[in-house]
Every structure is written in C-alpha cells, then in structure tokens.
C-alpha cells in the first residue's frame, strides 16, 4: 500500500510539473506576442511622422521656386509639429523603460 501511495505521489508531482511548464510556455507566448505588438506600434509611431517630415522637406526642396511663402510655411510647421510629436513619443518610451 505504501508503495502505491508513493507512486501516486510521484505521478501527481509529474502532472503538476507538466501543468506548470504548460502555464510557463503559455505565459512566454503571450509575452512574446505583447513585445511584437509593442514594437509594431513603436515602428508605426516613428515611421509615420518621419514620412511626413521627409515628404514636406522634399516638396519644399523641389518646388521652392513655385510654392508661395504661405504654403512653404505650412510645410515647415508640419515638419516642426511632427518633430515635436516624435520628441513626445521618445520621452514616453524612455519613461516606460
């Protein structure tokens, strides 16, 4: 009888260990998914303003002779706003870490 109880105890420990391992693997998968989601969001938050800055700067560069001063100023304000936004995003990222 003692032998049976010992074997049952060992079997229960093995099952408990497998269950814990399964929980850890699930947790690792969730963590990896959250990391990838965060990286995608960060990439989007940087690429979009950088694309706007580049487009505005290239437009001013290529068409400065034909753009009126008001239009040029709007492009420059767009560049400034996007730089301020990137600065804010960077500060937010640094505050999280």
mmCIF file of N, CA and C in Angstrom:
data_model
loop_
_atom_site.group_PDB
_atom_site.id
_atom_site.type_symbol
_atom_site.label_atom_id
_atom_site.label_comp_id
_atom_site.label_asym_id
_atom_site.label_seq_id
_atom_site.Cartn_x
_atom_site.Cartn_y
_atom_site.Cartn_z
ATOM 1 N N UNK A 1 0.829 -1.191 0.000
ATOM 2 C CA UNK A 1 0.000 0.000 0.000
ATOM 3 C C UNK A 1 0.877 1.261 0.000
ATOM 4 N N UNK A 2 1.918 1.255 0.816
ATOM 5 C CA UNK A 2 2.824 2.396 0.888
ATOM 6 C C UNK A 2 3.465 2.655 -0.480
ATOM 7 N N UNK A 3 3.807 1.574 -1.150
ATOM 8 C CA UNK A 3 4.410 1.691 -2.480
ATOM 9 C C UNK A 3 3.445 2.375 -3.461
ATOM 10 N N UNK A 4 2.197 2.001 -3.423
ATOM 11 C CA UNK A 4 1.163 2.600 -4.277
ATOM 12 C C UNK A 4 1.020 4.086 -3.976
ATOM 13 N N UNK A 5 1.009 4.439 -2.716
ATOM 14 C CA UNK A 5 0.894 5.844 -2.320
ATOM 15 C C UNK A 5 2.110 6.633 -2.818
ATOM 16 N N UNK A 6 3.269 6.044 -2.712
ATOM 17 C CA UNK A 6 4.496 6.702 -3.190
ATOM 18 C C UNK A 6 4.422 6.933 -4.696
ATOM 19 N N UNK A 7 4.005 5.904 -5.442
ATOM 20 C CA UNK A 7 3.887 6.043 -6.903
ATOM 21 C C UNK A 7 2.828 7.072 -7.281
ATOM 22 N N UNK A 8 1.739 7.097 -6.561
ATOM 23 C CA UNK A 8 0.701 8.107 -6.828
ATOM 24 C C UNK A 8 1.230 9.514 -6.548
ATOM 25 N N UNK A 9 1.983 9.663 -5.475
ATOM 26 C CA UNK A 9 2.579 10.969 -5.156
ATOM 27 C C UNK A 9 3.521 11.434 -6.247
ATOM 28 N N UNK A 10 4.348 10.509 -6.745
ATOM 29 C CA UNK A 10 5.286 10.839 -7.835
ATOM 30 C C UNK A 10 4.509 11.216 -9.095
ATOM 31 N N UNK A 11 3.461 10.466 -9.400
ATOM 32 C CA UNK A 11 2.646 10.754 -10.591
ATOM 33 C C UNK A 11 1.993 12.123 -10.476
ATOM 34 N N UNK A 12 1.493 12.453 -9.309
ATOM 35 C CA UNK A 12 0.866 13.770 -9.094
ATOM 36 C C UNK A 12 1.895 14.883 -9.263
ATOM 37 N N UNK A 13 3.107 14.681 -8.752
ATOM 38 C CA UNK A 13 4.160 15.693 -8.896
ATOM 39 C C UNK A 13 4.508 15.897 -10.364
ATOM 40 N N UNK A 14 4.577 14.805 -11.120
ATOM 41 C CA UNK A 14 4.885 14.913 -12.554
ATOM 42 C C UNK A 14 3.786 15.680 -13.288
ATOM 43 N N UNK A 15 2.550 15.346 -12.980
ATOM 44 C CA UNK A 15 1.425 16.042 -13.627
ATOM 45 C C UNK A 15 1.453 17.518 -13.261
ATOM 46 N N UNK A 16 1.686 17.817 -11.982
ATOM 47 C CA UNK A 16 1.757 19.211 -11.531
ATOM 48 C C UNK A 16 2.900 19.943 -12.236
ATOM 49 N N UNK A 17 4.048 19.283 -12.384
ATOM 50 C CA UNK A 17 5.189 19.888 -13.077
ATOM 51 C C UNK A 17 4.888 20.173 -14.534
ATOM 52 N N UNK A 18 4.202 19.220 -15.188
ATOM 53 C CA UNK A 18 3.833 19.429 -16.604
ATOM 54 C C UNK A 18 2.844 20.588 -16.740
ATOM 55 N N UNK A 19 1.910 20.663 -15.791
ATOM 56 C CA UNK A 19 0.919 21.754 -15.813
ATOM 57 C C UNK A 19 1.622 23.105 -15.646
ATOM 58 N N UNK A 20 2.552 23.168 -14.721
ATOM 59 C CA UNK A 20 3.294 24.420 -14.516
ATOM 60 C C UNK A 20 4.119 24.771 -15.741
ATOM 61 N N UNK A 21 4.741 23.774 -16.360
ATOM 62 C CA UNK A 21 5.526 24.012 -17.574
ATOM 63 C C UNK A 21 4.626 24.551 -18.682
ATOM 64 N N UNK A 22 3.444 23.973 -18.812
ATOM 65 C CA UNK A 22 2.484 24.427 -19.813
ATOM 66 C C UNK A 22 2.078 25.874 -19.545
ATOM 67 N N UNK A 23 1.853 26.226 -18.292
ATOM 68 C CA UNK A 23 1.498 27.605 -17.935
ATOM 69 C C UNK A 23 2.639 28.560 -18.268
ATOM 70 N N UNK A 24 3.874 28.142 -17.985
ATOM 71 C CA UNK A 24 5.039 28.985 -18.295
ATOM 72 C C UNK A 24 5.180 29.191 -19.810
ATOM 73 N N UNK A 25 4.982 28.134 -20.575
ATOM 74 C CA UNK A 25 5.066 28.249 -22.032
ATOM 75 C C UNK A 25 3.988 29.185 -22.559
ATOM 76 N N UNK A 26 2.783 29.074 -22.015
ATOM 77 C CA UNK A 26 1.691 29.962 -22.418
ATOM 78 C C UNK A 26 2.026 31.413 -22.065
ATOM 79 N N UNK A 27 2.563 31.628 -20.874
ATOM 80 C CA UNK A 27 2.954 32.966 -20.450
ATOM 81 C C UNK A 27 4.040 33.521 -21.364
ATOM 82 N N UNK A 28 5.026 32.698 -21.719
ATOM 83 C CA UNK A 28 6.098 33.133 -22.623
ATOM 84 C C UNK A 28 5.552 33.523 -23.995
ATOM 85 N N UNK A 29 4.593 32.754 -24.496
ATOM 86 C CA UNK A 29 3.997 33.063 -25.797
ATOM 87 C C UNK A 29 3.232 34.388 -25.735
ATOM 88 N N UNK A 30 2.490 34.606 -24.661
ATOM 89 C CA UNK A 30 1.761 35.872 -24.503
ATOM 90 C C UNK A 30 2.727 37.042 -24.417
ATOM 91 N N UNK A 31 3.795 36.875 -23.664
ATOM 92 C CA UNK A 31 4.789 37.934 -23.513
ATOM 93 C C UNK A 31 5.430 38.267 -24.857
ATOM 94 N N UNK A 32 5.776 37.255 -25.623
ATOM 95 C CA UNK A 32 6.373 37.469 -26.943
ATOM 96 C C UNK A 32 5.403 38.198 -27.868
ATOM 97 N N UNK A 33 4.133 37.812 -27.826
ATOM 98 C CA UNK A 33 3.108 38.472 -28.641
ATOM 99 C C UNK A 33 2.985 39.949 -28.260
ATOM 100 N N UNK A 34 2.999 40.234 -26.957
ATOM 101 C CA UNK A 34 2.897 41.628 -26.497
ATOM 102 C C UNK A 34 4.124 42.439 -26.914
ATOM 103 N N UNK A 35 5.297 41.831 -26.874
ATOM 104 C CA UNK A 35 6.517 42.516 -27.323
ATOM 105 C C UNK A 35 6.418 42.888 -28.796
ATOM 106 N N UNK A 36 5.982 41.915 -29.620
ATOM 107 C CA UNK A 36 5.860 42.178 -31.053
ATOM 108 C C UNK A 36 4.836 43.269 -31.338
ATOM 109 N N UNK A 37 3.725 43.241 -30.622
ATOM 110 C CA UNK A 37 2.699 44.275 -30.792
ATOM 111 C C UNK A 37 3.258 45.645 -30.431
ATOM 112 N N UNK A 38 3.986 45.726 -29.327
ATOM 113 C CA UNK A 38 4.587 46.986 -28.906
ATOM 114 C C UNK A 38 5.589 47.487 -29.943
ATOM 115 N N UNK A 39 6.423 46.600 -30.459
ATOM 116 C CA UNK A 39 7.405 47.004 -31.471
ATOM 117 C C UNK A 39 6.723 47.507 -32.739
ATOM 118 N N UNK A 40 5.641 46.842 -33.156
ATOM 119 C CA UNK A 40 4.904 47.313 -34.337
ATOM 120 C C UNK A 40 4.326 48.711 -34.104
ATOM 121 N N UNK A 41 3.769 48.930 -32.923
ATOM 122 C CA UNK A 41 3.200 50.236 -32.608
ATOM 123 C C UNK A 41 4.292 51.315 -32.581
ATOM 124 N N UNK A 42 5.432 50.984 -31.976
ATOM 125 C CA UNK A 42 6.524 51.952 -31.934
ATOM 126 C C UNK A 42 7.019 52.272 -33.334
ATOM 127 N N UNK A 43 7.178 51.254 -34.156
ATOM 128 C CA UNK A 43 7.629 51.481 -35.528
ATOM 129 C C UNK A 43 6.656 52.381 -36.273
ATOM 130 N N UNK A 44 5.374 52.125 -36.103
ATOM 131 C CA UNK A 44 4.363 52.967 -36.755
ATOM 132 C C UNK A 44 4.440 54.404 -36.236
ATOM 133 N N UNK A 45 4.586 54.555 -34.916
ATOM 134 C CA UNK A 45 4.638 55.890 -34.322
ATOM 135 C C UNK A 45 5.871 56.679 -34.740
ATOM 136 N N UNK A 46 6.901 56.004 -35.194
ATOM 137 C CA UNK A 46 8.082 56.711 -35.692
ATOM 138 C C UNK A 46 8.060 56.880 -37.202
ATOM 139 N N UNK A 47 7.657 55.851 -37.912
ATOM 140 C CA UNK A 47 7.703 55.915 -39.377
ATOM 141 C C UNK A 47 6.734 56.940 -39.957
ATOM 142 N N UNK A 48 5.534 57.020 -39.418
ATOM 143 C CA UNK A 48 4.538 57.932 -39.979
ATOM 144 C C UNK A 48 5.009 59.388 -39.922
ATOM 145 N N UNK A 49 5.439 59.893 -38.766
ATOM 146 C CA UNK A 49 5.919 61.273 -38.746
ATOM 147 C C UNK A 49 7.180 61.483 -39.584
ATOM 148 N N UNK A 50 8.061 60.496 -39.605
ATOM 149 C CA UNK A 50 9.272 60.629 -40.414
ATOM 150 C C UNK A 50 8.936 60.718 -41.895
ATOM 151 N N UNK A 51 7.929 59.962 -42.318
ATOM 152 C CA UNK A 51 7.485 60.028 -43.712
ATOM 153 C C UNK A 51 6.911 61.403 -44.031
ATOM 154 N N UNK A 52 6.135 61.948 -43.113
ATOM 155 C CA UNK A 52 5.565 63.288 -43.319
ATOM 156 C C UNK A 52 6.668 64.351 -43.382
ATOM 157 N N UNK A 53 7.640 64.238 -42.493
ATOM 158 C CA UNK A 53 8.756 65.200 -42.479
ATOM 159 C C UNK A 53 9.512 65.136 -43.791
ATOM 160 N N UNK A 54 9.838 63.925 -44.231
ATOM 161 C CA UNK A 54 10.581 63.761 -45.477
ATOM 162 C C UNK A 54 9.796 64.307 -46.664
ATOM 163 N N UNK A 55 8.504 63.997 -46.732
ATOM 164 C CA UNK A 55 7.680 64.474 -47.854
ATOM 165 C C UNK A 55 7.608 65.998 -47.873
ATOM 166 N N UNK A 56 7.414 66.603 -46.717
ATOM 167 C CA UNK A 56 7.337 68.066 -46.656
ATOM 168 C C UNK A 56 8.667 68.703 -47.049
ATOM 169 N N UNK A 57 9.762 68.160 -46.542
ATOM 170 C CA UNK A 57 11.092 68.713 -46.859
ATOM 171 C C UNK A 57 11.400 68.557 -48.350
ATOM 172 N N UNK A 58 11.079 67.394 -48.913
ATOM 173 C CA UNK A 58 11.323 67.187 -50.348
ATOM 174 C C UNK A 58 10.457 68.107 -51.200
ATOM 175 N N UNK A 59 9.225 68.339 -50.781
ATOM 176 C CA UNK A 59 8.343 69.239 -51.527
ATOM 177 C C UNK A 59 8.905 70.650 -51.528
ATOM 178 N N UNK A 60 9.352 71.115 -50.377
ATOM 179 C CA UNK A 60 9.947 72.457 -50.305
ATOM 180 C C UNK A 60 11.197 72.511 -51.166
ATOM 181 N N UNK A 61 12.021 71.481 -51.078
ATOM 182 C CA UNK A 61 13.277 71.455 -51.834
ATOM 183 C C UNK A 61 13.030 71.493 -53.343
ATOM 184 N N UNK A 62 12.100 70.667 -53.814
ATOM 185 C CA UNK A 62 11.872 70.534 -55.251
ATOM 186 C C UNK A 62 11.039 71.665 -55.842
ATOM 187 N N UNK A 63 10.176 72.257 -55.027
ATOM 188 C CA UNK A 63 9.224 73.231 -55.569
ATOM 189 C C UNK A 63 9.336 74.600 -54.893
ATOM 190 N N UNK A 64 10.466 74.893 -54.313
ATOM 191 C CA UNK A 64 10.602 76.169 -53.593
ATOM 192 C C UNK A 64 10.408 77.371 -54.519
ATOM 193 N N UNK A 65 10.728 77.222 -55.795
ATOM 194 C CA UNK A 65 10.570 78.335 -56.744
ATOM 195 C C UNK A 65 9.106 78.610 -57.071
ATOM 196 N N UNK A 66 8.257 77.576 -56.955
ATOM 197 C CA UNK A 66 6.861 77.752 -57.353
ATOM 198 C C UNK A 66 5.902 77.819 -56.160
ATOM 199 N N UNK A 67 6.351 77.423 -54.978
ATOM 200 C CA UNK A 67 5.478 77.469 -53.799
ATOM 201 C C UNK A 67 5.455 78.874 -53.217
ATOM 202 N N UNK A 68 4.266 79.353 -52.914
ATOM 203 C CA UNK A 68 4.205 80.663 -52.256
ATOM 204 C C UNK A 68 4.674 80.517 -50.807
ATOM 205 N N UNK A 69 4.974 81.632 -50.178
ATOM 206 C CA UNK A 69 5.525 81.611 -48.819
ATOM 207 C C UNK A 69 4.567 80.995 -47.812
ATOM 208 N N UNK A 70 3.277 81.200 -47.977
ATOM 209 C CA UNK A 70 2.292 80.615 -47.060
ATOM 210 C C UNK A 70 2.315 79.096 -47.107
ATOM 211 N N UNK A 71 2.411 78.543 -48.314
ATOM 212 C CA UNK A 71 2.471 77.085 -48.462
ATOM 213 C C UNK A 71 3.764 76.543 -47.880
ATOM 214 N N UNK A 72 4.873 77.226 -48.147
ATOM 215 C CA UNK A 72 6.154 76.803 -47.581
ATOM 216 C C UNK A 72 6.103 76.814 -46.049
ATOM 217 N N UNK A 73 5.468 77.865 -45.518
ATOM 218 C CA UNK A 73 5.360 77.967 -44.064
ATOM 219 C C UNK A 73 4.519 76.818 -43.499
ATOM 220 N N UNK A 74 3.434 76.440 -44.195
ATOM 221 C CA UNK A 74 2.608 75.307 -43.746
ATOM 222 C C UNK A 74 3.419 74.017 -43.705
ATOM 223 N N UNK A 75 4.246 73.809 -44.733
ATOM 224 C CA UNK A 75 5.104 72.617 -44.737
ATOM 225 C C UNK A 75 6.113 72.662 -43.596
ATOM 226 N N UNK A 76 6.684 73.827 -43.334
ATOM 227 C CA UNK A 76 7.650 73.957 -42.242
ATOM 228 C C UNK A 76 6.979 73.726 -40.885
ATOM 229 N N UNK A 77 5.748 74.206 -40.719
ATOM 230 C CA UNK A 77 5.012 73.955 -39.477
ATOM 231 C C UNK A 77 4.678 72.476 -39.311
ATOM 232 N N UNK A 78 4.376 71.816 -40.425
ATOM 233 C CA UNK A 78 4.127 70.373 -40.376
ATOM 234 C C UNK A 78 5.384 69.647 -39.903
ATOM 235 N N UNK A 79 6.526 70.034 -40.447
ATOM 236 C CA UNK A 79 7.796 69.432 -40.025
ATOM 237 C C UNK A 79 8.015 69.664 -38.536
ATOM 238 N N UNK A 80 7.806 70.887 -38.091
ATOM 239 C CA UNK A 80 8.002 71.219 -36.676
ATOM 240 C C UNK A 80 7.059 70.403 -35.788
ATOM 241 N N UNK A 81 5.784 70.328 -36.166
ATOM 242 C CA UNK A 81 4.802 69.571 -35.378
ATOM 243 C C UNK A 81 5.171 68.093 -35.278
ATOM 244 N N UNK A 82 5.632 67.527 -36.388
ATOM 245 C CA UNK A 82 5.997 66.109 -36.389
ATOM 246 C C UNK A 82 7.248 65.853 -35.550
ATOM 247 N N UNK A 83 8.179 66.799 -35.559
ATOM 248 C CA UNK A 83 9.370 66.668 -34.711
ATOM 249 C C UNK A 83 8.981 66.741 -33.239
ATOM 250 N N UNK A 84 8.089 67.643 -32.898
ATOM 251 C CA UNK A 84 7.612 67.726 -31.512
ATOM 252 C C UNK A 84 6.888 66.442 -31.104
ATOM 253 N N UNK A 85 6.098 65.885 -32.029
ATOM 254 C CA UNK A 85 5.411 64.622 -31.754
ATOM 255 C C UNK A 85 6.427 63.500 -31.511
ATOM 256 N N UNK A 86 7.446 63.419 -32.362
ATOM 257 C CA UNK A 86 8.478 62.385 -32.187
ATOM 258 C C UNK A 86 9.208 62.550 -30.859
ATOM 259 N N UNK A 87 9.440 63.784 -30.476
ATOM 260 C CA UNK A 87 10.079 64.049 -29.188
ATOM 261 C C UNK A 87 9.209 63.540 -28.048
ATOM 262 N N UNK A 88 7.911 63.762 -28.150
ATOM 263 C CA UNK A 88 6.971 63.292 -27.126
ATOM 264 C C UNK A 88 6.933 61.760 -27.074
ATOM 265 N N UNK A 89 6.887 61.121 -28.232
ATOM 266 C CA UNK A 89 6.874 59.660 -28.290
ATOM 267 C C UNK A 89 8.151 59.100 -27.666
ATOM 268 N N UNK A 90 9.279 59.715 -27.994
ATOM 269 C CA UNK A 90 10.562 59.268 -27.444
ATOM 270 C C UNK A 90 10.576 59.405 -25.932
ATOM 271 N N UNK A 91 10.104 60.528 -25.430
ATOM 272 C CA UNK A 91 10.037 60.723 -23.972
ATOM 273 C C UNK A 91 9.133 59.682 -23.321
ATOM 274 N N UNK A 92 8.004 59.379 -23.946
ATOM 275 C CA UNK A 92 7.095 58.364 -23.406
ATOM 276 C C UNK A 92 7.768 56.991 -23.344
ATOM 277 N N UNK A 93 8.493 56.649 -24.394
ATOM 278 C CA UNK A 93 9.192 55.366 -24.422
ATOM 279 C C UNK A 93 10.251 55.320 -23.325
ATOM 280 N N UNK A 94 10.993 56.395 -23.174
ATOM 281 C CA UNK A 94 12.043 56.430 -22.150
ATOM 282 C C UNK A 94 11.459 56.392 -20.741
ATOM 283 N N UNK A 95 10.307 56.999 -20.552
ATOM 284 C CA UNK A 95 9.670 56.975 -19.225
ATOM 285 C C UNK A 95 9.143 55.591 -18.868
ATOM 286 N N UNK A 96 8.746 54.820 -19.871
ATOM 287 C CA UNK A 96 8.245 53.462 -19.623
ATOM 288 C C UNK A 96 9.392 52.535 -19.219
ATOM 289 N N UNK A 97 10.539 52.719 -19.855
ATOM 290 C CA UNK A 97 11.671 51.814 -19.585
ATOM 291 C C UNK A 97 12.448 52.294 -18.419
#
